[in-house]
mmCIF file of C-alpha atoms in Angstrom:
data_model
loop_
_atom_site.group_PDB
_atom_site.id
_atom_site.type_symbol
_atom_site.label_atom_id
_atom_site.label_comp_id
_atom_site.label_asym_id
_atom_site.label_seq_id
_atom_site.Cartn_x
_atom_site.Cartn_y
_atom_site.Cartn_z
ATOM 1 C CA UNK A 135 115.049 122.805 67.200
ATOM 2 C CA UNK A 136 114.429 126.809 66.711
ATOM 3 C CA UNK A 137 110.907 126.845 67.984
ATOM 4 C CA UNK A 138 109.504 127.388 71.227
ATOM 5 C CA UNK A 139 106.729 125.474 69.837
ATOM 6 C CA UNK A 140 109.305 122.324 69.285
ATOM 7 C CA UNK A 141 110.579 122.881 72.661
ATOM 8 C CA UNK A 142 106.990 122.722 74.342
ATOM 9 C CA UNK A 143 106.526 119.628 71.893
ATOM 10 C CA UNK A 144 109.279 118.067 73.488
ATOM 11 C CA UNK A 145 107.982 119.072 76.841
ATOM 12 C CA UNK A 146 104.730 117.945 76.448
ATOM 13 C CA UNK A 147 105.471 114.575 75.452
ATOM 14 C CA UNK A 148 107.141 113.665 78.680
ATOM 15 C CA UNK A 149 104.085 114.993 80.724
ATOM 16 C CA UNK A 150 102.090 112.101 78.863
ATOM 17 C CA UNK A 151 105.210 109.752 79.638
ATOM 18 C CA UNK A 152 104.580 111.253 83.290
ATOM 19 C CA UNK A 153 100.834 110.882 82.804
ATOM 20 C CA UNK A 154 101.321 107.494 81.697
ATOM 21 C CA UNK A 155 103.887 106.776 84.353
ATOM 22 C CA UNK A 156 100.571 107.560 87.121
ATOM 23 C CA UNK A 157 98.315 105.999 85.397
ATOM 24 C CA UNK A 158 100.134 102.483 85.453
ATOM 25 C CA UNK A 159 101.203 102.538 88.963
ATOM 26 C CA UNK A 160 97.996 103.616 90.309
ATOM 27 C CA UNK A 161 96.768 100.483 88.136
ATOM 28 C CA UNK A 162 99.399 98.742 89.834
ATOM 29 C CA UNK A 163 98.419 99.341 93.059
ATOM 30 C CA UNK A 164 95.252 98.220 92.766
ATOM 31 C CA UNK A 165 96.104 95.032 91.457
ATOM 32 C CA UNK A 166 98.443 94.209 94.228
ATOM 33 C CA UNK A 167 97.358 92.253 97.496
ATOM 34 C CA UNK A 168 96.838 93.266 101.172
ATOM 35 C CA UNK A 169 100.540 92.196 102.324
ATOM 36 C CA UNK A 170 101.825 94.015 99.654
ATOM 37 C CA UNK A 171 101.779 97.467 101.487
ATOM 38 C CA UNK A 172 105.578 98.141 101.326
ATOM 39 C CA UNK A 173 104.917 97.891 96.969
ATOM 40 C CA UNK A 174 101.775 100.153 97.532
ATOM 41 C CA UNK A 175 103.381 102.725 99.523
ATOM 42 C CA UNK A 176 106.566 102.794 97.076
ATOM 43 C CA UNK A 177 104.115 103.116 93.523
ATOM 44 C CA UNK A 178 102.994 105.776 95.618
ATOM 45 C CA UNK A 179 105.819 107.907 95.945
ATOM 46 C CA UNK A 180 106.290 106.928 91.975
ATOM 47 C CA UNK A 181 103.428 108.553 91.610
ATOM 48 C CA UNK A 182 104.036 111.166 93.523
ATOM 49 C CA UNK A 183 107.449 111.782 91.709
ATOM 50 C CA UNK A 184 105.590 111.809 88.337
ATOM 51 C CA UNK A 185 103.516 114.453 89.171
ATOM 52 C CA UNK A 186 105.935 116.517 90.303
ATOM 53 C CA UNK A 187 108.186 116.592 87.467
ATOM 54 C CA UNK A 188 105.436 116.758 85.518
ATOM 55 C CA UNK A 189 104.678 120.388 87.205
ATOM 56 C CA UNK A 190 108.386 121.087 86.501
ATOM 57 C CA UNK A 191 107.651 120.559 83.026
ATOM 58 C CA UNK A 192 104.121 122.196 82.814
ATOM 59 C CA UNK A 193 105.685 125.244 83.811
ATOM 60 C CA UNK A 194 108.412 125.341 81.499
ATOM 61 C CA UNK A 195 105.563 124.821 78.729
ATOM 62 C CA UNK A 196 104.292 127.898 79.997
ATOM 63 C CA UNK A 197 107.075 130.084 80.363
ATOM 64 C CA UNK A 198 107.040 129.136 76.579
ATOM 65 C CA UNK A 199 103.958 130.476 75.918
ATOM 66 C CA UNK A 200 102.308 127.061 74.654
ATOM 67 C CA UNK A 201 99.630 124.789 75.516
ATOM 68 C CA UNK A 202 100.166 122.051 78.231
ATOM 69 C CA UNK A 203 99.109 118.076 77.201
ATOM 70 C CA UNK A 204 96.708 117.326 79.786
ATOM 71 C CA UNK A 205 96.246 113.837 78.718
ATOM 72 C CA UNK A 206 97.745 110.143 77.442
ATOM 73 C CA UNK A 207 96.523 110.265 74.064
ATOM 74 C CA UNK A 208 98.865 109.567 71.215
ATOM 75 C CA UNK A 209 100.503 112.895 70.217
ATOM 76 C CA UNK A 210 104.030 113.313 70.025
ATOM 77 C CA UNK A 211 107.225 110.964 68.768
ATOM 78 C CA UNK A 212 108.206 110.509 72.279
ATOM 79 C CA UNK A 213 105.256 109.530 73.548
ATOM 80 C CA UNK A 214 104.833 106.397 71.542
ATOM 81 C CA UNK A 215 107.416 104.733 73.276
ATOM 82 C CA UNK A 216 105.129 104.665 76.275
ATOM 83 C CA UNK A 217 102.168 103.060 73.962
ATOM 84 C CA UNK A 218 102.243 99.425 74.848
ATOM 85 C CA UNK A 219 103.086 99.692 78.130
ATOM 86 C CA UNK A 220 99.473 100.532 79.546
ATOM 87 C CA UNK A 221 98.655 96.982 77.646
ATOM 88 C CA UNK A 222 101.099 94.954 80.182
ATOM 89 C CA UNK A 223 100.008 95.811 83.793
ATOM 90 C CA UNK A 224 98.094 92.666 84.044
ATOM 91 C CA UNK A 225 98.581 89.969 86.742
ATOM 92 C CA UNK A 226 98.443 90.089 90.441
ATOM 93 C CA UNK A 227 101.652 88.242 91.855
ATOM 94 C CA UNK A 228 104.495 90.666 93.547
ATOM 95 C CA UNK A 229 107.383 89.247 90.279
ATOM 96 C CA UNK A 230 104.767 90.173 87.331
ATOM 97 C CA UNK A 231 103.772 93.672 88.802
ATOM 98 C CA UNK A 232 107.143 94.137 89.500
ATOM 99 C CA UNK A 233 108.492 92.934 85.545
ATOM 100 C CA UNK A 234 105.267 94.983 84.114
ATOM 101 C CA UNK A 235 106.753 98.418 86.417
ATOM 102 C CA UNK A 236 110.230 97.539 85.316
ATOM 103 C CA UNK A 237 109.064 97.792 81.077
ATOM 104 C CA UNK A 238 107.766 100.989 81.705
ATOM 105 C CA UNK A 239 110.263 102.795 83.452
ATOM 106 C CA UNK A 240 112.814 101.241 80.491
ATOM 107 C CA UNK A 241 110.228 102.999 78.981
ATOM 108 C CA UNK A 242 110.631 106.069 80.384
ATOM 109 C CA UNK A 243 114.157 105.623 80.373
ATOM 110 C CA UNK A 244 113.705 105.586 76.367
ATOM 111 C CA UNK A 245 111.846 108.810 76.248
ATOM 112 C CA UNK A 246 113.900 110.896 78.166
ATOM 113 C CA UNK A 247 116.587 109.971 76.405
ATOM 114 C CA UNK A 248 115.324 110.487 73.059
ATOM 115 C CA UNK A 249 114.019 113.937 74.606
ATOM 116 C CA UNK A 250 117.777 114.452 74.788
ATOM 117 C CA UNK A 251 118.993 114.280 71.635
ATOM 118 C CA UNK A 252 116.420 116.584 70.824
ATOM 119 C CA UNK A 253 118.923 119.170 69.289
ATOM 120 C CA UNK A 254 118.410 122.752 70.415
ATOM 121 C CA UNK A 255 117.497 122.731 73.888
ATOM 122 C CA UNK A 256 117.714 125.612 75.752
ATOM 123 C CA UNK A 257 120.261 124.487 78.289
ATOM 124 C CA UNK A 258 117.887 125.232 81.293
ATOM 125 C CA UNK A 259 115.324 122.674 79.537
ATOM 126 C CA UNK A 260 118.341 120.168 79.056
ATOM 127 C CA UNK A 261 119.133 120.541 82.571
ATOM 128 C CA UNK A 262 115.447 119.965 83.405
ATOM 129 C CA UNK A 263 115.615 116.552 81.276
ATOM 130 C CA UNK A 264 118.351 115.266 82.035
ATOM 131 C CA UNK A 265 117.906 115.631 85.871
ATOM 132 C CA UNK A 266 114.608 114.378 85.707
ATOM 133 C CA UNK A 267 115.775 111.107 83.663
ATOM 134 C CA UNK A 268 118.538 110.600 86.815
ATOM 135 C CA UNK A 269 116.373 110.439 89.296
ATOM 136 C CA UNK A 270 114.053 108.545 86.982
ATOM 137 C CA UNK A 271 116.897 106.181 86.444
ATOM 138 C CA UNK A 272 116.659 105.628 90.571
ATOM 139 C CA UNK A 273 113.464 104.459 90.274
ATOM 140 C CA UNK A 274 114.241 102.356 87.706
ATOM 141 C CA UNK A 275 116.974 101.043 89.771
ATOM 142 C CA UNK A 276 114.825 100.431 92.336
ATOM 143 C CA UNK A 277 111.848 98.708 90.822
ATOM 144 C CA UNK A 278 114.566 96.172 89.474
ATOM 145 C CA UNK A 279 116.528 95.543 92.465
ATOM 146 C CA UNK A 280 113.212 94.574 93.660
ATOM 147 C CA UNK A 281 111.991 92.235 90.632
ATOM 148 C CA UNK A 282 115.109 90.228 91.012
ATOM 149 C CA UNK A 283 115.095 89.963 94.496
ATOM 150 C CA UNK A 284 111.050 87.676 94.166
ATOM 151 C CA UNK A 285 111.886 84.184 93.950
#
């Protein structure tokens, strides 16, 4: 990768991960019952989470001197990892919220880690990614932990 253009590619595909990421746990949310508040409250700070790293990342795009992706459209390699995943937030129960969260932060998962073998990244970006993907990998963590503890 020579380009700051590549970079910002690069960059810009995992705000619409991050966009993405929002978008199905505020759809999430909403399909979730009253006595589900502790979920709610926790797809929140998700949420939350993705739109702070996805500042981290606008500014980087920036400092590059390139356009920010404002949006969840289709643009990008990375990106189509995320494609299906706005498909599968269906159903209401705690288990297939939970199952439907877990795919897409796999899917994250995916796109971070193809953002990493992205070669030529400025190490500061690479830094960026790869703490990003940690904490991402929390989540993940978390969201599964709670799948398998639903009966």
């Amino acid at each position: 990768m020579k380009t700051a253009t590549a970079t910002a590619e690069v960059l810009n595909d995992l705000i619409q991960i991050n966009n993405d990421r929002i978008e199905g746990y505020e759809k999430a949310r909403q399909e979730l019952k009253d006595e589900d508040a502790d979920l709610k409250s926790l797809f929140l700070n998700m949420i939350d989470q993705s739109h702070k790293y996805k500042m981290a990342l606008a500014t980087e795009v920036t400092a590059l001197g390139e356009e920010i992706e404002t949006g969840t459209t289709n643009s990008g390699k990375i990106y189509r990892a995320w494609m299906d995943v706005k498909a599968i937030f269906t159903g209401h129960d705690r288990k297939t919220v939970l199952n439907n969260c877990e795919f897409g932060e796999d899917a994250a998962q995916n796109a971070y880690k193809m953002a990493l073998e992205e070669e030529d990244l400025p190490s500061n970006i690479r830094e960026l990614i790869s703490d990003q993907k940690a904490s991402l990998r929390v989540s993940h963590d978390e969201i599964k932990r709670l799948r398998d503890s639903q009966a």
